[in-house]
């Protein structure tokens, strides 16, 4: 029996067709994956089902009855709940208040009574939450549990999860999957949006693959393989980018000694960081988001000053140097936020010379021809799909990142600092960016790469340093790295263990 | 007992409550708007409109309370207009609010001319009587001889706190002011909730204005509101968007205002402009101290649009 059917769904955003006559069927009691690359239309399709978008064409049936879903309210009434990628919780309210938000009922709100019923639901569904805690005090994993419980609390029969594992460490993923399987046995149907093949094969019964807004096909888990799914996703066999094996380590180019820093609120963000990056290697910094990566990247890019410690690059002390000094020293920076480092209203050509304008200015006047020539060359070399005069904001994320890469790497920096290089990019662009980073390594540059994508870290890094609560909790060579091991380190388990042992010794 | 010092202090405290009253109404009104995520700079104009409508209706009907009621309705209309601009159309809230202030200032003055003409004698009404809570008890009796609207205003403070923190509607207001996406995903109608909040807020602002024309002054004059709406905007930051603190903020400002009036009459050899600016200097000082840890509702100033 089909609990949800979506037929011929079309959704356009301007010229872009996000969903092109998509058919989707969910059987009662199954976990069904929606698989596809970024921008394939998975989230759009589900936002239509949850009433956050309106389809331009097509219709939706729930329990074989046609339903009109105009708002999330209609979806909730039809028994559909969704956990969106950006959580829809109010941070300043408690867990119980968040769950009571959509309820109708008496004028006054007996919050104690809501808390009791939330606690009861938490127990019944096997999803542990504390009802009286403010959401802003919860970790990402805990917030996700609250989101799931929120949907179940409102009697959802169908639960949509949009990339739920993107924010979790591997251990939390295991816990989530166990909970989902348990809920499945008690009759819940789940739609699981993902672009991670092994997760989908782990968890789901059936898989529908979307590509470029079209449904490519639906397969049973037992009848398919990750390789087949990958082919369906990208329309070609993706081999990814692999790095050549370890080569002789070069000289040390970057030394960071005992560096500490504070975050914007004045709390310690980095504690005693010691790192060395050699010529011809990629040092990966792995960690769950918000453990000091942003500060580390900002300091190395000259956008923030450390509170203590020292940064040496090729024997030169760059501690607390300004961005222009760092740039002039031959350090290439590819910061995390493309939008903050490119100017959308300027042309591609102007953006390509923005951080070394002095080379393109004569007597205070821009040398337009020289800028255009340089742009033409870089656009060709870095396969940027744009013309020099295009406004930068009209480019896709992948092409923006290529502009960043072209601007930085064309100067052949000896040291490259790069943060989240492929976040939000599709497979094609991701492959390209990664191959460019490996190219730098081959050229003999020292690359320090901060990434929250474990696959990326393992695929590219020669050595991997794990950061947890602002501390480097371990550095391991690639040959010893597995996702499980890194996951454990990222969740701070060895630190906590060490602390406990210390305590025991003291006792 | 009746030394000059005691008379001075008693008179000062009584005046403090009187001066604070329109600020309490205005700031509580603004609180509803801002907790729902809308900065309503239409407050100055809405208070002016309330002062005018209250006076005009009170003057012609002979019932001051009818004047207050119709002023509240006018305030709701003002809130509805703000909602149309800032919520429905997503216009920049600063622009929409300032526009509304200009609109109501113009409309009120124009209508006043139309209705009352250019008489040489300022039209006036017998203002609300003051009610003595404690009879002839010395000191306390004098301090608590106030307008009924003042007592209601003070009682409104805990009531508004209760509505915002303990009712379903209040929870919804907080949710749309902090994270409208979450409220929407929870099945709430963000537009409707923000509209209700703006209408309630507008009504309170207008009653604050009507207090000025029907209780404090007994007439409608061009400078009757005199920037009190802007003071309310400052007080809300001082109060850190909390209902109870609104009372303290209004009392401090009212107190300094009452004090400066009295200081002027003491005949000190200082320019009177200095006294006039005293309440505003104190406001700036209090703001720069209390405003540092201020936590505005996260969605303040952000129009909500479904993608």
XYZ file of C-alpha atoms in Angstrom, chain A residues 47 50-53 70-73 76 87-90 92-93 97 100-109 154, chain B residues 162 165-172 174-176 178-189 298 304 306-307:
56
model
C 9.515 20.780 0.578
C 5.595 19.369 3.341
C 3.878 22.487 1.977
C 6.915 24.759 2.108
C 6.876 25.103 -1.691
C -0.597 24.475 0.781
C 1.146 24.953 4.117
C 3.011 22.793 6.628
C -0.195 22.863 8.617
C 0.931 17.926 9.489
C 16.446 23.079 12.063
C 13.178 24.864 12.604
C 13.389 25.242 16.356
C 13.167 28.463 18.324
C 15.089 30.853 23.047
C 12.214 28.496 23.856
C 7.527 25.027 24.278
C 3.650 22.925 21.893
C 4.075 25.616 19.260
C 1.824 24.275 16.560
C -0.838 22.935 18.886
C -4.312 24.283 19.111
C -5.881 24.408 22.509
C -6.731 26.465 25.500
C -5.724 30.098 25.782
C -3.370 29.531 28.653
C -0.485 27.184 28.354
C 2.117 15.471 16.193
C 1.584 36.849 31.600
C 5.118 34.176 28.803
C 2.208 32.057 29.869
C -0.323 31.866 27.069
C -0.395 30.021 23.793
C -0.728 33.311 21.904
C 2.318 34.675 23.717
C 4.328 31.582 22.807
C 3.346 32.095 19.193
C 7.785 34.781 20.746
C 8.202 32.071 18.114
C 7.481 34.323 15.108
C 12.661 34.584 17.106
C 12.409 32.117 14.242
C 9.494 32.583 11.833
C 10.674 29.633 9.727
C 10.218 27.391 12.742
C 6.803 28.822 13.475
C 5.779 28.340 9.861
C 7.058 24.773 9.813
C 5.101 24.153 13.009
C 1.961 25.076 11.122
C 1.468 28.586 12.535
C 0.318 31.470 10.355
C 16.413 37.319 16.486
C 9.341 36.749 6.577
C 8.493 31.684 2.162
C 11.219 30.797 -0.297
